[in-house]
mmCIF file of C-alpha atoms in Angstrom:
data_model
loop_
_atom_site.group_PDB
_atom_site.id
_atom_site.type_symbol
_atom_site.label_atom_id
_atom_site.label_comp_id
_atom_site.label_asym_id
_atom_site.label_seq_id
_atom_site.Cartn_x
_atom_site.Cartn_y
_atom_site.Cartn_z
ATOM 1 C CA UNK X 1 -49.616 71.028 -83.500
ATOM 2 C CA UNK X 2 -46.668 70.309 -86.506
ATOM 3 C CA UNK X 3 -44.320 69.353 -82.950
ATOM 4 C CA UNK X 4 -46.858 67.223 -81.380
ATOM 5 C CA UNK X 5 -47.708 65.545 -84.935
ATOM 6 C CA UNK X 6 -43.594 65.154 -85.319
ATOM 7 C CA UNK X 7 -43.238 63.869 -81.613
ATOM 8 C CA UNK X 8 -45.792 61.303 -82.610
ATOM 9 C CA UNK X 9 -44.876 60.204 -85.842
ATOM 10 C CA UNK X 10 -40.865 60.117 -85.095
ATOM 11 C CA UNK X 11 -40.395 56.689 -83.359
ATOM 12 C CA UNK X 12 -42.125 55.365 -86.981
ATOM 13 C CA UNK X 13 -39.495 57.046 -89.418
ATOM 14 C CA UNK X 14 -36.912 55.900 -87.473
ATOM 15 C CA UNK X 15 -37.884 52.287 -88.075
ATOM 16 C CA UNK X 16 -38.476 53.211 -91.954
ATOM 17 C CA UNK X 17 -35.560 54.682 -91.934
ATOM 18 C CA UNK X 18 -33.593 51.856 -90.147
ATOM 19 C CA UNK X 19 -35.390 49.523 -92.522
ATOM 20 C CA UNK X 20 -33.806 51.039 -95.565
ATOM 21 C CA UNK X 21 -30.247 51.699 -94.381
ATOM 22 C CA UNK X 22 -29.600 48.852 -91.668
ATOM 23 C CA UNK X 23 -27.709 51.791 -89.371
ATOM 24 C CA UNK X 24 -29.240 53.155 -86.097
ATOM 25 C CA UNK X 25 -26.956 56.170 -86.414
ATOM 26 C CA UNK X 26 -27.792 57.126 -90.112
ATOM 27 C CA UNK X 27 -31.296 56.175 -89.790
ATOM 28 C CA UNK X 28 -31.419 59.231 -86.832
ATOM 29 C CA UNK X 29 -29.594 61.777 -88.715
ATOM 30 C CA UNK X 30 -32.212 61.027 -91.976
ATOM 31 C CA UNK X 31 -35.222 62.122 -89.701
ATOM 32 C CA UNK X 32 -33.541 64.873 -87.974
ATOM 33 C CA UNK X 33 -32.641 66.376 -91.047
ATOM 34 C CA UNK X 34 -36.364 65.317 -92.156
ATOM 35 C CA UNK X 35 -37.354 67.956 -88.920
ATOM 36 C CA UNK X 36 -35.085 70.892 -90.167
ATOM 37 C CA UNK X 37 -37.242 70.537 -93.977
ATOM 38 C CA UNK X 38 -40.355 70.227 -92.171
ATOM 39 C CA UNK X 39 -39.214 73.488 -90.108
ATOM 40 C CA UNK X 40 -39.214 75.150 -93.817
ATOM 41 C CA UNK X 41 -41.668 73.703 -95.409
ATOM 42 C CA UNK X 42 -44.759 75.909 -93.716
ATOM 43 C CA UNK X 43 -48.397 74.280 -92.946
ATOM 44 C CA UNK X 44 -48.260 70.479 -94.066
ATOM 45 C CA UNK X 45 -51.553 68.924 -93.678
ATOM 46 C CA UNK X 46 -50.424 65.188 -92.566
ATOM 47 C CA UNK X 47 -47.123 65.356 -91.159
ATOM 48 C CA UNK X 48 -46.656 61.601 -90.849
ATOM 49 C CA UNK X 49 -47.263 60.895 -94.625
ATOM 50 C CA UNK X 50 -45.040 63.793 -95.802
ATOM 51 C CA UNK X 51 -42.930 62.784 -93.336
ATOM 52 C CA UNK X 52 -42.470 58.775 -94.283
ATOM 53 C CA UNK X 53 -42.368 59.764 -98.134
ATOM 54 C CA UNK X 54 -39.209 62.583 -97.030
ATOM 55 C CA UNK X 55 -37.440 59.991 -94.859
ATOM 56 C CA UNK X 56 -37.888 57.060 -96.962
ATOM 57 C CA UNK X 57 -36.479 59.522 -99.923
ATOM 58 C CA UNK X 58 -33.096 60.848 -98.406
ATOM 59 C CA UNK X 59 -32.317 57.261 -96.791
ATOM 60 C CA UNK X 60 -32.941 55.494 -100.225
ATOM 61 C CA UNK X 61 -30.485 58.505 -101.165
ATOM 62 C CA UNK X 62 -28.210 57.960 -98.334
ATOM 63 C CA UNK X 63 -28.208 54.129 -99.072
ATOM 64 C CA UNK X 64 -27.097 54.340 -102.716
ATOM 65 C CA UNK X 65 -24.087 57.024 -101.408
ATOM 66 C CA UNK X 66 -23.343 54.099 -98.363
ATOM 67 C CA UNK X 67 -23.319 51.065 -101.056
ATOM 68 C CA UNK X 68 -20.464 52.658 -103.084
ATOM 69 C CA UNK X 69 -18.564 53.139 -99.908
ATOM 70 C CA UNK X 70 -19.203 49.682 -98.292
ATOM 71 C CA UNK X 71 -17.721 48.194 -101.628
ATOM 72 C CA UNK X 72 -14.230 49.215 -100.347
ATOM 73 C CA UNK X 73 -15.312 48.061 -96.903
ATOM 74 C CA UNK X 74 -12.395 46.145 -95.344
ATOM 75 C CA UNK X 75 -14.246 42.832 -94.879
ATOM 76 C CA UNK X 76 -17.832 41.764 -94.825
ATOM 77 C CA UNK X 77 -20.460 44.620 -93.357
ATOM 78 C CA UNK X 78 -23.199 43.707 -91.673
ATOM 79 C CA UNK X 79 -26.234 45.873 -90.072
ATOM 80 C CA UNK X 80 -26.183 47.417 -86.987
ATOM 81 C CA UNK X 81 -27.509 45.984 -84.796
ATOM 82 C CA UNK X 82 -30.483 47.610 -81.907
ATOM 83 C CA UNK X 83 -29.631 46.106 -78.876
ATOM 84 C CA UNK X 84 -31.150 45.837 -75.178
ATOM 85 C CA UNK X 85 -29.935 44.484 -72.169
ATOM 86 C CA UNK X 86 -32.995 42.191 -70.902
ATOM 87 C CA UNK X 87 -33.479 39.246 -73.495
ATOM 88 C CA UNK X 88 -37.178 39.560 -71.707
ATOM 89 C CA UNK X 89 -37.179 43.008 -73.092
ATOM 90 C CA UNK X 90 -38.965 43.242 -76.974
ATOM 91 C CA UNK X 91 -37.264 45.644 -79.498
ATOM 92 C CA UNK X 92 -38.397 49.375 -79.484
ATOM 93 C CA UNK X 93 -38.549 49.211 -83.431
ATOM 94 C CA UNK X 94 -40.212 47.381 -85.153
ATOM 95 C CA UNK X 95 -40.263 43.730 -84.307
ATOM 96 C CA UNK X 96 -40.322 42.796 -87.848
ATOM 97 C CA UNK X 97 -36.868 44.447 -88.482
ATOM 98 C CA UNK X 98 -35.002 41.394 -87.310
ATOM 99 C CA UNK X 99 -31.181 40.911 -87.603
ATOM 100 C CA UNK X 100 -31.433 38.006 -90.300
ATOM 101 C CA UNK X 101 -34.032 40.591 -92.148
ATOM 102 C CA UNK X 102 -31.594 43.179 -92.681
ATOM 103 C CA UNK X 103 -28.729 40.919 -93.420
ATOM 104 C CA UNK X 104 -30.771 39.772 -96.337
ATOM 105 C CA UNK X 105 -31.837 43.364 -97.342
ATOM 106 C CA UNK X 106 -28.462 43.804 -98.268
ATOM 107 C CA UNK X 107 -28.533 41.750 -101.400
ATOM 108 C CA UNK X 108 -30.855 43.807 -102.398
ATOM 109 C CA UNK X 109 -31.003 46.794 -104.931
ATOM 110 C CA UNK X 110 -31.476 50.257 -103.054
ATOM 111 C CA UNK X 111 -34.638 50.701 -105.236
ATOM 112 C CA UNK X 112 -35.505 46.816 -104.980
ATOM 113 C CA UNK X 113 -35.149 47.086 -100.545
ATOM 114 C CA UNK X 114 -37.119 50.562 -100.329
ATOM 115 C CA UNK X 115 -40.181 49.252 -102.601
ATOM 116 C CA UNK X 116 -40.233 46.101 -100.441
ATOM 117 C CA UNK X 117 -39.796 47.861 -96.810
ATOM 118 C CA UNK X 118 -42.548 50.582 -98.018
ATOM 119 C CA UNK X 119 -44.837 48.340 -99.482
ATOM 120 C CA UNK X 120 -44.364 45.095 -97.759
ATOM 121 C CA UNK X 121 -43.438 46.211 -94.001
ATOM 122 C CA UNK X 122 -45.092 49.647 -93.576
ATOM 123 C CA UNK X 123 -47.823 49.181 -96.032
ATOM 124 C CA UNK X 124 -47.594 52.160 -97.990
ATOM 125 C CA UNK X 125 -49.310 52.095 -101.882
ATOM 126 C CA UNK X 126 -47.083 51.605 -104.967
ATOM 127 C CA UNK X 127 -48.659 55.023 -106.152
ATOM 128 C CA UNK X 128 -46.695 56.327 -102.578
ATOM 129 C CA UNK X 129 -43.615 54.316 -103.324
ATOM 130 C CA UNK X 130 -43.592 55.446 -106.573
ATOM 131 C CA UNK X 131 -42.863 58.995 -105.965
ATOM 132 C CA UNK X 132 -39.996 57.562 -103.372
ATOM 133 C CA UNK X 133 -37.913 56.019 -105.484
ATOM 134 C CA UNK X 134 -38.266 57.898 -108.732
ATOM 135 C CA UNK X 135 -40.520 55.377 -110.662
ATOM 136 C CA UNK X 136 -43.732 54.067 -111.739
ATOM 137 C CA UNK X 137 -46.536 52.386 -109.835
ATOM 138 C CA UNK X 138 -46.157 49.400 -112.302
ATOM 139 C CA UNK X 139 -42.563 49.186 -112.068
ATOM 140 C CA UNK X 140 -42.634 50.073 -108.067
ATOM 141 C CA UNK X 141 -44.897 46.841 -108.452
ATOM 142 C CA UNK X 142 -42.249 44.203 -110.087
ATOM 143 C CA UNK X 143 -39.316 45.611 -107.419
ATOM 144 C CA UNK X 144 -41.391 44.374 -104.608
ATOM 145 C CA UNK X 145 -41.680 41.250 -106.475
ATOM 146 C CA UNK X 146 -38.399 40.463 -107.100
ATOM 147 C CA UNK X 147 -37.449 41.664 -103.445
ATOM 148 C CA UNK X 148 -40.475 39.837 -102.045
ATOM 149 C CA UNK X 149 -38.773 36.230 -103.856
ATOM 150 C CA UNK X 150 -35.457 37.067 -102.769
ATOM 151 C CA UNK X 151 -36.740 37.323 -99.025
ATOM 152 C CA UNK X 152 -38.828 34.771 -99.354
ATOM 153 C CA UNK X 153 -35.567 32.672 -100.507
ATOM 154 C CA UNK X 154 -33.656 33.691 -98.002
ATOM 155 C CA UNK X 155 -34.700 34.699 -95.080
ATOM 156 C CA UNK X 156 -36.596 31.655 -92.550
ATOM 157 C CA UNK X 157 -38.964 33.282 -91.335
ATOM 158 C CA UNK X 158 -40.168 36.895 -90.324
ATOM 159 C CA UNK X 159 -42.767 35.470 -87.524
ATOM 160 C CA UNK X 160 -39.991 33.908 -85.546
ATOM 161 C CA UNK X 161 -41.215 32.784 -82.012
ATOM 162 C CA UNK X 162 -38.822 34.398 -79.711
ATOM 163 C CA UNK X 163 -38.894 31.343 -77.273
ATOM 164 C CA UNK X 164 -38.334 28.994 -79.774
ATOM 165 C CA UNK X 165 -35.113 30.718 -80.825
ATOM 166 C CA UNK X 166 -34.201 31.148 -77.073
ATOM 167 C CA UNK X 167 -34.173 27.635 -77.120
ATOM 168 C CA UNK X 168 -32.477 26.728 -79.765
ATOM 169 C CA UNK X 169 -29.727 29.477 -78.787
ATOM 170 C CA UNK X 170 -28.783 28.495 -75.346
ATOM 171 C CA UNK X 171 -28.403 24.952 -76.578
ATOM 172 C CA UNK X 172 -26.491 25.971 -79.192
ATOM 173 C CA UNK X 173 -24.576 27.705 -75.885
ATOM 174 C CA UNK X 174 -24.464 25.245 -73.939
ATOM 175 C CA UNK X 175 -22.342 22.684 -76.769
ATOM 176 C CA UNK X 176 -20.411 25.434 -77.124
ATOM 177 C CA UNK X 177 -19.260 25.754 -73.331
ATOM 178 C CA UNK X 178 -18.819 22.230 -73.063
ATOM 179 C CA UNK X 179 -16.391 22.111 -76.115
ATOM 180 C CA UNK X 180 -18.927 19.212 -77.707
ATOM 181 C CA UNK X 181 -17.504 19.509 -81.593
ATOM 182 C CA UNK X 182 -20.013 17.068 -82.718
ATOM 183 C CA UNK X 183 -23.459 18.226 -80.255
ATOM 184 C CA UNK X 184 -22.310 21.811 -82.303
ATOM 185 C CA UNK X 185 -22.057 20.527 -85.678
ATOM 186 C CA UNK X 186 -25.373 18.697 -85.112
ATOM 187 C CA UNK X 187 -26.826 22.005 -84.269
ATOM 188 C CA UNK X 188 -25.652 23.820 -86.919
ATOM 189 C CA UNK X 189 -27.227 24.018 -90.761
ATOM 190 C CA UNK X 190 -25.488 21.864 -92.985
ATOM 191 C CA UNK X 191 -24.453 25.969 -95.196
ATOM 192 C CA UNK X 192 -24.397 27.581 -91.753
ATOM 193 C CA UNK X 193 -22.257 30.798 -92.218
ATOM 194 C CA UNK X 194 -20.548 32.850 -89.828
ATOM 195 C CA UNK X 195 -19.772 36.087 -90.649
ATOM 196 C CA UNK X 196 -17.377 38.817 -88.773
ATOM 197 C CA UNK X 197 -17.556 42.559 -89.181
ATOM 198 C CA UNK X 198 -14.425 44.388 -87.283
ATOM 199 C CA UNK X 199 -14.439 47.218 -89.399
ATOM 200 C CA UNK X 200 -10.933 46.842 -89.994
ATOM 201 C CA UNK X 201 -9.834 46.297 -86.845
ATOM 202 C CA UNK X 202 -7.002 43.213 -86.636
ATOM 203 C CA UNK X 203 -6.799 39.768 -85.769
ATOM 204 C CA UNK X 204 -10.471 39.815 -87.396
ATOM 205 C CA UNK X 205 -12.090 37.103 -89.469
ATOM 206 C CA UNK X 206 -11.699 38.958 -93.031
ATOM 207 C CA UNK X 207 -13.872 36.647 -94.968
ATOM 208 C CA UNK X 208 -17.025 34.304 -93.519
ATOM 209 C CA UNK X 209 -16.693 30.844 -92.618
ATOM 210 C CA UNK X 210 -19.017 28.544 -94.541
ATOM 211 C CA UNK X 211 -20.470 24.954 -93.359
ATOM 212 C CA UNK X 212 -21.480 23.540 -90.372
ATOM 213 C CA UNK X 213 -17.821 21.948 -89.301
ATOM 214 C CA UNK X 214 -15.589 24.845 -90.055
ATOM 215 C CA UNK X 215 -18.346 27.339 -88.415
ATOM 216 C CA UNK X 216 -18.707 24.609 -85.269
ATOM 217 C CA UNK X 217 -14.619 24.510 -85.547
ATOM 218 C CA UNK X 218 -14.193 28.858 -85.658
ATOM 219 C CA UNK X 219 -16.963 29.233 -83.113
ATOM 220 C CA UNK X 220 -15.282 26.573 -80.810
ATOM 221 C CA UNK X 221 -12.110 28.564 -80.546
ATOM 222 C CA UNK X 222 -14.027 31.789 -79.648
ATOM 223 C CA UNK X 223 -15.229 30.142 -76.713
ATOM 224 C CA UNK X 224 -12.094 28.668 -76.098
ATOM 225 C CA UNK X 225 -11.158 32.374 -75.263
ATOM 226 C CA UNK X 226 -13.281 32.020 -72.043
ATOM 227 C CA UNK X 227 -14.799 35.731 -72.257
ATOM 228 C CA UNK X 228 -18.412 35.637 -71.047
ATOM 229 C CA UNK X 229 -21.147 35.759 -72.806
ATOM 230 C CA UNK X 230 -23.851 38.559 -71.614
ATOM 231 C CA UNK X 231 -27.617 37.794 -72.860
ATOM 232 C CA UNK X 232 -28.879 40.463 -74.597
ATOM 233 C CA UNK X 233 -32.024 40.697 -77.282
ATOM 234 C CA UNK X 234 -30.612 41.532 -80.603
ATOM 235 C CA UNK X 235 -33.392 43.389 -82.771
ATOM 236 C CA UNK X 236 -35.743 41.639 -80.528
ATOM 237 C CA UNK X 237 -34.598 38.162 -79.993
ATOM 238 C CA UNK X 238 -31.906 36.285 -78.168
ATOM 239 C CA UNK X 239 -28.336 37.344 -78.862
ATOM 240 C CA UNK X 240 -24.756 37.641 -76.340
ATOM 241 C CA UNK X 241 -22.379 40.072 -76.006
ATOM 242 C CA UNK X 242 -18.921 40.483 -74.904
ATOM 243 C CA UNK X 243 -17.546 42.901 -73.049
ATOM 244 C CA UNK X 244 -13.778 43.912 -72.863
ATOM 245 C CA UNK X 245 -11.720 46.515 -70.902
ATOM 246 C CA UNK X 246 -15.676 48.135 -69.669
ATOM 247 C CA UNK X 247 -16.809 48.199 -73.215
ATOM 248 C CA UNK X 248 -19.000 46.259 -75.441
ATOM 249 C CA UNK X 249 -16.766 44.600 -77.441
ATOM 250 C CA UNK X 250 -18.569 42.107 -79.628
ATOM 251 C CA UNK X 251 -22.619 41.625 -80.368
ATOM 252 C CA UNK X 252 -23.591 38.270 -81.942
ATOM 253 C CA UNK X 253 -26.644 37.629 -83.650
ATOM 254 C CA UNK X 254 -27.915 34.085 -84.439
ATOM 255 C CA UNK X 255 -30.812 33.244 -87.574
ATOM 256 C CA UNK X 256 -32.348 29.987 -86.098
ATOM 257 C CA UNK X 257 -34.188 28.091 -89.260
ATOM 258 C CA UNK X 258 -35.853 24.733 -88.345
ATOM 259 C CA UNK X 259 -34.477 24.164 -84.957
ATOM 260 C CA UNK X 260 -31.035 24.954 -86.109
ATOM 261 C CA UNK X 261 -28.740 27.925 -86.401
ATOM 262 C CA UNK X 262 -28.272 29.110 -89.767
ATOM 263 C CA UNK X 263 -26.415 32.037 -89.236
ATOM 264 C CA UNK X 264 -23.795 33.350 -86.602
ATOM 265 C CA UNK X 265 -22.939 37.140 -87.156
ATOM 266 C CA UNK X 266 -20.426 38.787 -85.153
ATOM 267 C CA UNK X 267 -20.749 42.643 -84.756
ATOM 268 C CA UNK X 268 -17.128 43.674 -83.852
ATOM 269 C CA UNK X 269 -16.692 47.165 -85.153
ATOM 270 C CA UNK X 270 -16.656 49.780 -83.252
ATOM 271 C CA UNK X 271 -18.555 52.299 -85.177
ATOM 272 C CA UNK X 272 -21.954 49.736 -84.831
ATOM 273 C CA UNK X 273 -21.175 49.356 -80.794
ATOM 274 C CA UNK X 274 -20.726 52.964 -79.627
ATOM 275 C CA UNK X 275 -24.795 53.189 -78.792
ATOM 276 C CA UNK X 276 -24.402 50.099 -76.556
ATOM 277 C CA UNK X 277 -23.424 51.238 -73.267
ATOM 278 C CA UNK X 278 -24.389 48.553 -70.813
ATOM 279 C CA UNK X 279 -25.444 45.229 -71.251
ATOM 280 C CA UNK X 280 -25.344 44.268 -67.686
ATOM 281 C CA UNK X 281 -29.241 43.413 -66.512
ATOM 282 C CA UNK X 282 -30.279 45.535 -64.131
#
């Protein structure tokens, strides 16, 4: 019964844990290892609460270890991303978790971004979130507020109509082809950002590239390049990919905001691709 329980419960900690860290990889090893202390921790009466509270504690752990390292990161880090290879296709975690999401979880505290996932996403009580993260109910309470205004602040939306943003995207795509400077400008956010993360790895954009006609201008040479672009649904909504020498190469994610693409990020290193093994449809 404590397997079936597990079996049924596991595709949900994997989102909470995703949630918290913004790594596919990490968020997998946090729940297996969640398995091996369930293994030794006899009878448990409801596996999937012990089991969300346990994940949601070593990630928030894991997270706090990961921030120190990704200070000495060498150039921006961004999430990783869940990728499938039919943009028809929805994502298999949550469909709330979207790319732009988790870019803006990472201004957050680890404390600030577990209250809000917990509470906020999954629902849980502060009383629950509380024993997470090592605090009070009342001051589990004002973390979720001050995460809840910064993702308020800066993230669009977290409804985002998946054909709208299709839209938006392939027209976006379709300036970009054509070399149209000024169509791509128009379609950008006046602050659009685009942001690389090569994980070291050379010839990469080390820093991101703010406004509309220095991002139209960077983007423009990419697709100068003439690699193609593969359609593929990036944490559930439209995003490309690039393949090189039978690999994914690159994953880009766009944040569409008001008919107009607010952010380009470009997943380049390695580490973040080696899940993806085919993009091809079909």
């Amino acid at each position: 019964m404590t397997a079936d329980a597990w079996t049924a419960a596991r595709p949900r900690l994997v989102r909470v844990a995703y949630a918290i860290l913004g790594s596919v990889a990490e968020a997998e090893d946090v729940v297996s290892e969640c398995w091996l202390k369930l293994a030794r921790a006899g009878p448990v009466h409801d596996v999937e609460a012990w089991a969300v509270v346990t994940v949601a504690r070593a990630a928030t752990d894991v997270l706090r270890s990961a921030r120190m390292r990704r200070e000495t990161y060498p150039g921006p880090w961004l999430p990783e991303p869940v990728v499938t290879a039919d943009p028809a296709d929805r994502v298999t975690l949550d469909e709330r978790i979207g790319y732009a999401l988790l870019v803006v979880l990472e201004l957050l505290t680890p404390a600030e971004r577990t209250a809000w996932v917990l509470h906020d996403l999954f629902g849980l009580p502060f009383e629950e979130v509380a024993t997470v993260v090592g605090r009070t109910p009342a001051a589990v309470r004002q973390l979720a507020v001050r995460a809840r205004r910064h993702v308020r602040d800066r993230t669009p939306r977290l409804d985002i109509d998946p054909d709208q943003h299709r839209r938006v995207v392939q027209r976006f795509l379709a300036a970009a082809a054509g070399g149209r400077l000024g169509d791509l400008v128009a379609m950008l956010d006046p602050d659009a950002v685009v942001t690389s993360d090569g994980g070291g790895r050379t010839g990469n954009a080390r820093r991101p590239v703010h406004g509309a006609p220095r991002a139209a201008r960077f983007l423009l040479a990419l697709a100068a390049k003439g690699e193609p672009l593969i359609p593929v649904t990036v944490n559930g909504l439209l995003g490309m990919a690039v393949h090189r020498d039978g690999r994914v190469d690159t994953v880009i994610a766009f944040t569409v905001a008001a008919d107009r693409i607010q952010r380009v990020d470009l997943i380049r290193a390695p580490g973040k691709l080696a899940r993806i093994h085919r993009t091809e449809p079909g």
